[in-house]
XYZ file of C-alpha atoms in Angstrom:
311
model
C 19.766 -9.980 19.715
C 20.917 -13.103 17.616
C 18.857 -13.400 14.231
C 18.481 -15.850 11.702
C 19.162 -15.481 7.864
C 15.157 -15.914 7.765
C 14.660 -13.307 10.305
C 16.554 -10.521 8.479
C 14.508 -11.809 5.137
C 11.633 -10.740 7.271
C 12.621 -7.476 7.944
C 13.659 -6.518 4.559
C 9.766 -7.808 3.879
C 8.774 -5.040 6.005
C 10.966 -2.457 4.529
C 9.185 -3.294 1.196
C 5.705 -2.054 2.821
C 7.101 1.032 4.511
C 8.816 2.058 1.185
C 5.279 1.379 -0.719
C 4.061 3.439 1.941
C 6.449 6.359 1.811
C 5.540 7.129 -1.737
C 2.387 7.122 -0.898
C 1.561 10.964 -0.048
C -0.858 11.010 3.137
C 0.722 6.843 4.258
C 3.898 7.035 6.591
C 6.161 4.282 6.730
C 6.409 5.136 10.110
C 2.839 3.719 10.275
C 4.227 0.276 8.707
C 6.747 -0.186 10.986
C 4.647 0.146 13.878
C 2.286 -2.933 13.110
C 4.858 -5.159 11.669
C 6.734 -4.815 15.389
C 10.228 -2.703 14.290
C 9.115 0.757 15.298
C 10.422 1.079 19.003
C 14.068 -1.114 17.630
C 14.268 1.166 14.606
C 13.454 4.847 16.755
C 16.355 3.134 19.429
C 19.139 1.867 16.538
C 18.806 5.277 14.571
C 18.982 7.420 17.973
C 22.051 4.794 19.322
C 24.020 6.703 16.346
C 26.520 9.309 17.349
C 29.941 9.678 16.626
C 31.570 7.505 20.092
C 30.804 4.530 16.824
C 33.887 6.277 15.459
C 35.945 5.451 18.460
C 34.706 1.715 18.658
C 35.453 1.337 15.142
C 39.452 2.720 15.545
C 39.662 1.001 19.109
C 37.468 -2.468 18.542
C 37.540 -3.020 14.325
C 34.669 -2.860 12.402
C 32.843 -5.998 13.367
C 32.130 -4.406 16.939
C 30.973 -1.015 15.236
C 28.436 -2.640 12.931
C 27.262 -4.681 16.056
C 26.495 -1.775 18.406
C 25.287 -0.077 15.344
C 23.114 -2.722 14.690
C 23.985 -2.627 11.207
C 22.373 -5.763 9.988
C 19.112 -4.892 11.116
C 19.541 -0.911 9.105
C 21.317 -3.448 6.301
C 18.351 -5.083 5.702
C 15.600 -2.785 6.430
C 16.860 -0.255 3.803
C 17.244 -3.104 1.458
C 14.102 -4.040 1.476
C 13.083 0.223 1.545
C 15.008 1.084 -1.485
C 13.460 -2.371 -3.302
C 9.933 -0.992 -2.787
C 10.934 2.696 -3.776
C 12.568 1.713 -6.873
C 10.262 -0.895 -8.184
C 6.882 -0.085 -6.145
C 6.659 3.445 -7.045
C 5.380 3.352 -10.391
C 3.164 0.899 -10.135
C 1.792 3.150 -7.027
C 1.670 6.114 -8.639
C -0.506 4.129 -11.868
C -2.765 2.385 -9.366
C -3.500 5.949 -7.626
C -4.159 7.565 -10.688
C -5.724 5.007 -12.384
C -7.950 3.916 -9.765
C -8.019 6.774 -6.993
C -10.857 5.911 -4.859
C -10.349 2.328 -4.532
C -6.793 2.460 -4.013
C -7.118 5.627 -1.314
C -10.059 3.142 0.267
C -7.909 0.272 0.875
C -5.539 2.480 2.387
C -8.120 4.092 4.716
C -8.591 0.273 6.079
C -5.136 -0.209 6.051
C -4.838 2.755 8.748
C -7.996 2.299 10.691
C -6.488 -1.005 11.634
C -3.222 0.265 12.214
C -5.251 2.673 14.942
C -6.965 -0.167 15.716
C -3.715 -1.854 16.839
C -1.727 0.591 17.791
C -4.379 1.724 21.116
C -4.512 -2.223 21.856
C -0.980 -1.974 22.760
C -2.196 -0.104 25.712
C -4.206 -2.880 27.980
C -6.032 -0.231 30.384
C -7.432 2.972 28.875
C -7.710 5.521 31.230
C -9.266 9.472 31.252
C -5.411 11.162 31.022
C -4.821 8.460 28.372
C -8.101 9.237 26.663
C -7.096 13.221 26.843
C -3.762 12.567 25.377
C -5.301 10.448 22.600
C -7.461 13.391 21.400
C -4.846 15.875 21.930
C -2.876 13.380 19.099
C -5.990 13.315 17.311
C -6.668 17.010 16.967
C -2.934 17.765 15.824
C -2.896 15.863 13.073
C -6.433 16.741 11.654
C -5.827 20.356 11.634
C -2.193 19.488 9.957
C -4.448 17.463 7.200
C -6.722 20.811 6.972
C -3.925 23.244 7.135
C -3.279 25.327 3.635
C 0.153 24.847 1.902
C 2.365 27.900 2.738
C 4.646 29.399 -0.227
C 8.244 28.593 -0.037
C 11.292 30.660 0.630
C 14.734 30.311 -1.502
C 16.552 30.396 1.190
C 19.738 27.946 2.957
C 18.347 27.470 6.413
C 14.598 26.612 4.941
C 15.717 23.592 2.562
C 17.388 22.494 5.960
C 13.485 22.777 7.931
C 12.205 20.914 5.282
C 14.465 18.462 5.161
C 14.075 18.088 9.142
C 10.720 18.035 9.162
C 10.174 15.839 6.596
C 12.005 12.828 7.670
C 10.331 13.734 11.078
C 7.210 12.792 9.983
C 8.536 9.955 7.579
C 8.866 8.163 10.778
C 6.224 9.303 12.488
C 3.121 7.080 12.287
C 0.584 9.184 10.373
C 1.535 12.071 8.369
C 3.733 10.828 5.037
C 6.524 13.562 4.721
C 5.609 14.358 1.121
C 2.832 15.578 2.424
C 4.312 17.684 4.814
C 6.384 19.250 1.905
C 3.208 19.773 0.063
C 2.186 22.102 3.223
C 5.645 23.925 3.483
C 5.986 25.212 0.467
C 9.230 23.116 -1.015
C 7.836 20.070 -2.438
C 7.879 21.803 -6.028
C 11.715 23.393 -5.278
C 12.702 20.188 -3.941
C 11.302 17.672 -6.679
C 12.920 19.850 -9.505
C 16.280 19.784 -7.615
C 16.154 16.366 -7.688
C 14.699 16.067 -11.261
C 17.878 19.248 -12.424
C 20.483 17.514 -9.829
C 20.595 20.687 -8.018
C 22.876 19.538 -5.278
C 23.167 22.692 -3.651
C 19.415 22.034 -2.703
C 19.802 18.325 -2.309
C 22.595 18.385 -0.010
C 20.633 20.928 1.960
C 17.568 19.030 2.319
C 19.739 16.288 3.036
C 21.499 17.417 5.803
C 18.187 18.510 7.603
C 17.178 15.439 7.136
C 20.018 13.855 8.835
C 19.959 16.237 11.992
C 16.528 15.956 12.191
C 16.126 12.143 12.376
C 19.103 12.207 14.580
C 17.584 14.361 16.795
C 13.809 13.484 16.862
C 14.904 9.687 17.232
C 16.365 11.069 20.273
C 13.131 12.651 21.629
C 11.512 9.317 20.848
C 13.467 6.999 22.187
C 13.171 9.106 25.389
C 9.741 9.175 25.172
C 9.143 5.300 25.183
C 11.616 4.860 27.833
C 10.276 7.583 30.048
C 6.418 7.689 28.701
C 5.360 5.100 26.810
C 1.756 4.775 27.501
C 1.080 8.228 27.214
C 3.659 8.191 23.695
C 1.582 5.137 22.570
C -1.759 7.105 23.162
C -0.867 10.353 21.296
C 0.488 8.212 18.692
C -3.149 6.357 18.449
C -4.874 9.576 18.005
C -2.175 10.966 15.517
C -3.099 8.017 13.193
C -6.522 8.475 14.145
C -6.732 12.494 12.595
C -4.277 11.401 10.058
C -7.340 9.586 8.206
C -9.305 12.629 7.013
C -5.960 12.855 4.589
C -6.288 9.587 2.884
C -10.577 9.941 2.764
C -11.319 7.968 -0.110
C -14.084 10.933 -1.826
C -12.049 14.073 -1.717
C -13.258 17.057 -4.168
C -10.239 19.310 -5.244
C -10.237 22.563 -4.765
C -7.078 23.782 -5.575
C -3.936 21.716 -7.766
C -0.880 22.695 -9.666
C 1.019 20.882 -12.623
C 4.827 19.837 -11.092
C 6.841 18.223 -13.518
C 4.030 16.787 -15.921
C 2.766 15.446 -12.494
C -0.884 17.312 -10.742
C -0.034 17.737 -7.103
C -3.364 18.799 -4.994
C -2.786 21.493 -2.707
C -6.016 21.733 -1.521
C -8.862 19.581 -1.169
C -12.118 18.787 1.079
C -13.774 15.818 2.223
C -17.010 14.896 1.135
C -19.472 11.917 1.450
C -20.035 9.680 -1.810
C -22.970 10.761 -2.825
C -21.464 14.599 -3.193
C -18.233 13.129 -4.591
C -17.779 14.813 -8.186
C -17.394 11.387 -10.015
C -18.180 7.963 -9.643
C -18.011 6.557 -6.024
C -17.369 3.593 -6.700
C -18.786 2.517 -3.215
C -18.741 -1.633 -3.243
C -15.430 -1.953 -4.808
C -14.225 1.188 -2.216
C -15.409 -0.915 0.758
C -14.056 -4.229 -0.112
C -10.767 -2.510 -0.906
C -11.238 -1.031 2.710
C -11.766 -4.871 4.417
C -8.959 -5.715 2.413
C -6.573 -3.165 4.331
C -8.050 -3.639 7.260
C -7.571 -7.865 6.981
C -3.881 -7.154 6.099
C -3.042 -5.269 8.809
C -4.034 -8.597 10.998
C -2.279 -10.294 8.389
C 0.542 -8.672 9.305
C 0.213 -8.848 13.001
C -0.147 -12.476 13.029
C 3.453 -13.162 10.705
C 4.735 -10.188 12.841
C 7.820 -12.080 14.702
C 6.568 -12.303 18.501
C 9.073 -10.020 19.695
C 8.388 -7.596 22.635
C 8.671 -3.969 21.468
C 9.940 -3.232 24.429
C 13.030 -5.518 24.707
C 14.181 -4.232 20.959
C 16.900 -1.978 22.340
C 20.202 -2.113 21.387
């Protein structure tokens, strides 16, 4: 696939907005990637790694590695990631606690659209695709009620989370934090980080590297092999996802990590039983305003069939 300097300027554009996604908790970048039209490319590059790369590197140089790797395209893309992370993330974390409601409302319309287009790409709805679409829907609304378990000091469960998390990093729906949040670790895991613990770190990091490794796999396979039923599961993930990022959420349960308040449990409620102010106009343009940019989005999206973005 031949690419322009422009092209990959684009991409690292839509790095930026899955990193401002990812440190979101309840937003996947996964969920970013899918509307701006890099989802099915970036599922195929990251399963296309293995170590035969090794051998095309010693046998064809370097150039021919990055190629098949599809290096510019992971070049870029993390560019633009680590960008958003590293500048992004505090102005995030200010808006969010600064202005909760309106900031979790314009992400609500940010991922009712991106349900909104992610069930288009399937032209002819039918009752198994309507079944699978609820099956999606009801997995990932009883993850968003599910209660955070306690964690476990142990080797082999800093690996799960690690696998698990980046699993659902890339999965359209669920964030990965937030999946953290229900395991147990994301305390252990943001004081390792915080301590440099690398023990823990390198643990967590190694899941995460079998785990994407292998669930790219799995997805990949199920494009290739199942891709309207893939697409409708996916629709009704993102669908049960929202109950996570409702706008008016009463807490009933938090804990102080790091000087930081990280809710561990919480309910949904309507505005008018939400303990503070609902700010309900300012909520609903913020919610139009998601909603517009994921059209936005759609419409500078390069026209590129997902389905020819295999490498």
């Amino acid at each position: 696939m031949k690419r322009t300097l422009k092209s990959y300027i684009t991409i690292s554009l839509k790095g930026i907005g899955m990193g401002a996604a990812d440190v979101v908790p309840g937003v996947s970048g996964g969920t970013i990637a899918f509307i701006t039209g890099i989802y099915e490319e970036l599922v195929t590059t990251i399963a296309n790694v293995d170590l035969s790369l090794i051998k095309t590197w010693r046998k064809e140089g370097f150039g021919n590695m990055w190629k098949r790797l599809n290096g510019n395209f992971i070049l870029a893309l993390l560019t633009g990631i680590f960008i958003s992370v590293f500048t992004l993330m505090r102005l995030t974390n200010f808006l969010l606690e600064t202005y909760p409601v309106v900031v979790w409302s314009f992400f609500f319309g940010l991922v009712m659209a991106s349900v909104w287009y992610v069930g288009k790409q399937i032209d002819r709805w039918t009752l198994k695709l309507i079944v699978f679409a609820l099956i999606g829907f009801f997995i990932a609304f009883g993850i968003t009620l599910m209660t955070p378990a306690q964690g476990i000091d142990h080797p082999l469960y800093f690996l799960l989370c690690g696998a698990i998390a980046i699993c659902a990093m890339i999965l359209p729906g669920i964030s990965g934090a937030f999946i953290l949040v229900l395991m147990g670790g994301y305390k252990t895991i943001t004081e390792a980080v915080s301590e440099l613990n690398f023990q823990v770190i390198g643990l967590v990091g190694l899941g995460a590297i079998i785990g994407i490794l292998s669930f790219s796999r799995v997805l990949k396979w199920l494009f290739n092999h199942f891709r309207l039923i893939t697409l409708a599961i996916l629709t009704g993930f993102i669908a049960g996802s929202l109950n996570k990022i409702w706008p008016w959420k009463n807490i009933m349960d938090s804990e102080i990590i790091k000087d930081k308040v990280v809710i561990l449990d919480e309910t949904s409620v309507l505005p008018q039983n939400f303990e503070g102010d609902p700010q309900l106009l300012f909520a609903i343009i913020a919610a139009i305003l998601g909603f517009l940019l994921i059209l936005l989005l759609e419409k500078v999206a390069e026209k590129q069939p997902l389905s020819n973005a295999k490498h």
